[in-house]
C-alpha cells in the first residue's frame, strides 16, 4: 500500500488501476489511492482491453516472469526491478518487503514513499463482533503454521482472563478452527472460520481487542488497522515481512535454525517456529492487553 500511494503521488492526475487476484479485490478496493481493480491470475496475461497505459509498475516480484505481464501491455513507461532485458533499481534480498517496493517507486518515479503509510480503510460492512480476542491458527503452508494444540492453549488462557475469544480462518480452515476451539474448551459459537466474508473478517480485525497469529494476511490486517497483535515468525525473518516497529505489534522469532532461512512454502513445521512456546505467547499477550474489562496497555499511535 505505501508503494501504491507513492505511485499515486507521482501521477496524481492518472487513473490508477491495480491488477490483483479476484480474492484480493475486496481488500484492494479499500485502498484510497486505487481507482479501479483489474482481476488478475498469477503470472498470466492481464485481461486489459484499454489503450496502452502511460505507466505500468510491477509490484509483484523481481522478474522477469512478472515483468513480462506488465510489459505486454506496451506501456509508455515501464518500472520494474532490474533483471535481464529490464533495467531498473537493484533488488536486495535482505530488504523488508515494504521498504523494497517503496524504494522501487521512489527511485523510479522520483517521489517520496512513506513505508509507514500502511493504514487501510475500514470495510463498510459492520463487524459481526467487536472487542474480541482473535486467534488465527491457520497459514497458507504448514511451514508457517504453529501447532494447533499450542494455539488452543493460548485461546484457553485468553478465555480464562475474561476475553471473548474467536477462532478465525478461511473456508479451508474450518476443521482446524473447530479443533482449536474444542481443545480450548470453547463452544462452536467461538469459531468464525468459514462464516465470514473477507470484508467481515477485516472488520472483525479492525474492531478486535487483540490478534494472535502466524506470519499471515491477518497479521497484515492487524498492522493496517493498528490493532494490538502478537505475530509468530519462523521460516522468514520479521526483518523481511514483519510489522512496523510500533508498540502494539509484538513479534516472536527465534532466528533461523541450521544457519539459514527456512522455507515459507514448506510442508513441515519450520524448526524456528516450533521453538516458540505457549508461555512466550501468553506472556506477550498479557503484556500487551489488560484482562477483559480493562484497557489495552499498548497505545495506538
XYZ file of C-alpha atoms in Angstrom:
301
model
C 0.000 0.000 0.000
C 2.757 2.529 0.701
C 4.201 1.914 -2.777
C 0.773 2.256 -4.389
C 0.238 5.537 -2.549
C 3.624 6.728 -3.797
C 2.646 5.874 -7.382
C -0.492 7.948 -6.875
C 1.628 10.855 -5.632
C 3.859 10.567 -8.703
C 0.950 10.649 -11.176
C -1.893 12.338 -9.287
C -3.981 13.011 -12.392
C -3.825 9.486 -13.809
C -6.389 6.758 -13.359
C -4.697 4.152 -11.173
C -5.673 0.551 -11.933
C -4.466 -2.180 -9.578
C -4.257 -5.670 -11.075
C -4.607 -8.356 -8.403
C -6.300 -11.683 -7.811
C -10.072 -11.843 -7.538
C -9.846 -12.996 -3.924
C -7.996 -9.815 -3.005
C -10.308 -7.486 -4.918
C -12.451 -6.513 -1.864
C -9.370 -5.517 0.132
C -7.753 -3.774 -2.839
C -10.867 -1.645 -3.226
C -10.295 -0.307 0.301
C -7.026 1.366 -0.718
C -7.717 5.068 -1.104
C -5.192 5.530 -3.928
C -6.784 2.952 -6.236
C -9.413 3.960 -8.815
C -10.125 0.527 -10.287
C -9.253 -3.102 -9.570
C -8.473 -5.372 -12.515
C -8.875 -9.099 -11.717
C -5.656 -10.955 -12.466
C -4.326 -14.513 -12.401
C -0.916 -15.392 -11.052
C 1.733 -14.576 -13.691
C -0.769 -14.828 -16.543
C -1.590 -12.193 -19.182
C -3.896 -9.445 -17.972
C -7.380 -9.019 -19.406
C -6.648 -5.422 -20.347
C -8.908 -4.001 -23.060
C -7.970 -0.331 -22.871
C -5.237 1.510 -24.751
C -1.627 1.006 -23.657
C -1.187 2.619 -20.228
C 1.128 5.565 -19.884
C 2.850 3.895 -16.939
C 2.993 0.283 -15.710
C 4.650 -0.687 -12.418
C 5.494 -4.260 -11.443
C 4.843 -4.610 -7.698
C 4.844 -8.400 -7.875
C 8.417 -9.659 -7.948
C 11.980 -9.295 -9.199
C 11.191 -10.737 -12.624
C 11.484 -11.496 -15.328
C 8.256 -13.574 -15.294
C 6.224 -10.835 -13.623
C 7.872 -8.122 -15.721
C 6.573 -9.759 -18.886
C 2.970 -9.466 -17.666
C 3.132 -5.676 -17.420
C 5.488 -5.225 -20.392
C 2.957 -6.984 -22.633
C 0.622 -4.028 -22.099
C 3.088 -1.926 -24.157
C 3.100 0.924 -21.624
C 4.615 4.282 -22.384
C 6.876 3.731 -19.406
C 7.666 0.538 -17.513
C 9.031 0.451 -13.960
C 10.481 -2.833 -12.712
C 13.399 -4.075 -10.684
C 16.498 -4.784 -12.704
C 16.600 -8.135 -14.481
C 17.856 -9.291 -17.902
C 16.232 -7.074 -20.506
C 14.557 -4.868 -17.896
C 16.696 -2.049 -16.483
C 15.662 -0.650 -13.134
C 16.584 -0.326 -9.467
C 18.545 -3.178 -7.894
C 16.721 -5.896 -5.947
C 18.200 -6.593 -2.496
C 17.261 -9.954 -0.994
C 17.680 -8.759 2.612
C 15.364 -5.742 2.288
C 11.984 -5.575 4.017
C 9.138 -6.067 1.553
C 7.504 -2.718 2.335
C 10.727 -0.744 2.002
C 11.657 -2.681 -1.142
C 8.538 -1.589 -3.036
C 8.742 1.932 -1.654
C 12.320 2.197 -2.914
C 11.327 0.926 -6.366
C 8.763 3.691 -6.727
C 10.880 6.337 -5.037
C 13.942 5.680 -7.204
C 11.959 5.003 -10.360
C 9.475 7.872 -10.212
C 11.347 10.408 -8.103
C 8.820 10.744 -5.278
C 8.939 10.192 -1.560
C 7.414 6.924 -0.358
C 6.437 6.550 3.300
C 6.900 2.923 4.454
C 4.533 3.551 7.355
C 1.605 4.530 5.099
C 0.026 1.148 5.833
C -3.432 2.121 7.062
C -6.401 0.560 5.286
C -9.964 1.876 5.200
C -12.355 0.011 7.479
C -14.878 -2.037 5.469
C -18.360 -0.604 5.160
C -19.874 -3.838 6.443
C -20.473 -3.860 10.199
C -18.223 -6.297 12.065
C -20.080 -9.408 13.261
C -18.336 -8.898 16.621
C -16.351 -6.182 18.349
C -13.669 -6.112 21.018
C -12.804 -9.798 20.686
C -9.505 -11.623 21.020
C -8.812 -13.033 17.566
C -6.906 -16.311 17.459
C -5.989 -17.207 13.881
C -4.293 -20.636 13.757
C -4.151 -21.079 10.004
C -1.497 -20.278 7.433
C -1.224 -20.970 3.732
C 1.574 -23.516 4.225
C 2.424 -25.901 7.079
C 5.882 -24.355 7.430
C 4.245 -21.212 8.851
C 1.536 -22.985 10.863
C 2.221 -23.055 14.623
C 0.793 -26.266 16.188
C -2.958 -26.271 16.794
C -2.610 -27.537 20.363
C -0.461 -24.526 21.228
C -2.973 -22.126 19.711
C -5.626 -23.908 21.788
C -3.609 -23.356 24.957
C -3.295 -19.652 24.139
C -7.032 -19.397 23.414
C -7.776 -21.153 26.723
C -5.595 -18.641 28.571
C -7.271 -15.662 26.905
C -10.725 -17.012 27.711
C -9.665 -17.623 31.306
C -8.556 -13.993 31.542
C -12.049 -12.904 30.554
C -11.544 -12.190 26.882
C -14.186 -13.006 24.281
C -12.109 -15.371 22.128
C -12.945 -16.086 18.496
C -11.150 -18.504 16.200
C -10.887 -17.185 12.657
C -9.914 -18.779 9.361
C -10.912 -19.321 5.781
C -13.265 -21.946 4.344
C -10.431 -24.490 4.158
C -9.576 -23.956 7.837
C -12.944 -24.711 9.432
C -11.852 -28.098 10.757
C -8.650 -26.631 12.158
C -10.553 -23.801 13.856
C -13.038 -26.198 15.441
C -10.237 -28.407 16.716
C -8.575 -25.399 18.353
C -11.862 -24.222 19.874
C -12.677 -27.690 21.194
C -9.238 -28.174 22.753
C -9.519 -24.715 24.325
C -12.858 -25.584 25.914
C -14.759 -23.137 23.747
C -18.109 -23.790 22.107
C -18.784 -23.872 18.393
C -20.021 -20.283 18.508
C -16.429 -19.191 19.100
C -15.496 -20.347 15.594
C -15.749 -17.688 12.894
C -13.776 -19.681 10.320
C -15.852 -20.258 7.203
C -18.613 -17.974 8.467
C -17.241 -14.579 7.418
C -16.525 -12.956 4.103
C -13.108 -11.390 3.629
C -14.677 -7.998 4.365
C -16.335 -9.242 7.541
C -13.060 -10.784 8.691
C -11.273 -7.485 8.036
C -13.991 -5.689 10.000
C -13.559 -8.105 12.923
C -9.798 -7.484 12.950
C -10.316 -3.717 12.691
C -12.512 -3.842 15.804
C -10.524 -6.511 17.670
C -9.105 -6.141 21.130
C -6.032 -8.196 20.219
C -4.894 -10.563 17.459
C -2.573 -13.551 17.764
C -1.499 -15.341 14.593
C 1.363 -16.559 12.487
C 3.017 -14.817 9.573
C -0.201 -14.488 7.560
C -2.506 -11.977 5.919
C -4.362 -11.498 9.215
C -1.127 -10.165 10.713
C -1.003 -7.567 7.945
C -4.621 -6.628 8.653
C -3.734 -6.081 12.311
C -0.985 -3.738 11.117
C -3.289 -1.966 8.653
C -5.830 -1.324 11.429
C -3.254 -0.687 14.178
C -4.687 -3.383 16.409
C -2.581 -4.932 19.193
C -1.084 -8.135 17.824
C 1.321 -10.929 18.651
C 2.780 -12.434 15.471
C 4.741 -15.687 15.372
C 7.578 -15.950 12.840
C 9.582 -18.965 11.774
C 10.841 -19.621 8.262
C 11.156 -15.954 7.310
C 12.651 -13.226 9.450
C 10.342 -10.407 10.609
C 13.053 -8.108 9.253
C 11.714 -9.083 5.820
C 7.966 -9.496 6.348
C 7.236 -8.244 9.868
C 5.069 -5.378 11.119
C 6.491 -1.890 11.556
C 8.177 -1.035 14.882
C 5.078 0.061 16.783
C 4.422 -0.639 20.449
C 1.173 -2.505 19.737
C 2.762 -5.132 17.470
C 4.847 -7.806 19.200
C 6.948 -10.190 17.133
C 8.201 -13.544 18.397
C 11.057 -15.130 16.463
C 13.956 -17.394 17.443
C 16.124 -16.863 14.403
C 16.847 -19.247 11.624
C 17.703 -22.790 12.527
C 20.745 -24.501 10.960
C 22.224 -21.216 9.829
C 19.884 -20.117 7.071
C 16.423 -19.006 6.049
C 13.615 -21.525 6.265
C 11.066 -22.322 3.595
C 7.862 -20.214 3.848
C 6.185 -22.681 1.480
C 7.415 -25.715 3.387
C 5.284 -28.772 4.039
C 6.641 -29.326 7.560
C 6.570 -27.067 10.619
C 9.587 -24.779 10.483
C 12.069 -25.554 13.289
C 12.385 -21.897 14.303
C 8.617 -21.519 14.557
C 8.486 -24.723 16.617
C 10.798 -23.123 19.179
C 8.147 -20.562 20.168
C 6.433 -21.735 23.334
C 2.936 -21.188 24.665
C 4.399 -19.415 27.696
C 6.144 -16.879 25.444
C 2.949 -16.100 23.567
C 0.899 -15.834 26.754
C 3.463 -13.513 28.330
C 3.459 -11.295 25.245
C -0.339 -11.118 25.222
C -0.530 -10.356 28.938
C 1.958 -7.514 28.499
C 0.080 -6.163 25.516
C -3.524 -6.098 26.692
C -5.247 -5.994 30.044
C -7.814 -8.631 31.026
C -11.345 -8.077 29.749
C -12.888 -5.006 31.298
C -9.623 -3.082 31.326
C -7.921 -1.028 28.665
C -5.260 -2.162 26.228
C -1.827 -1.393 27.636
C -0.384 -0.529 24.259
C -1.193 2.809 22.682
C -2.471 3.049 19.109
C -0.459 5.986 17.947
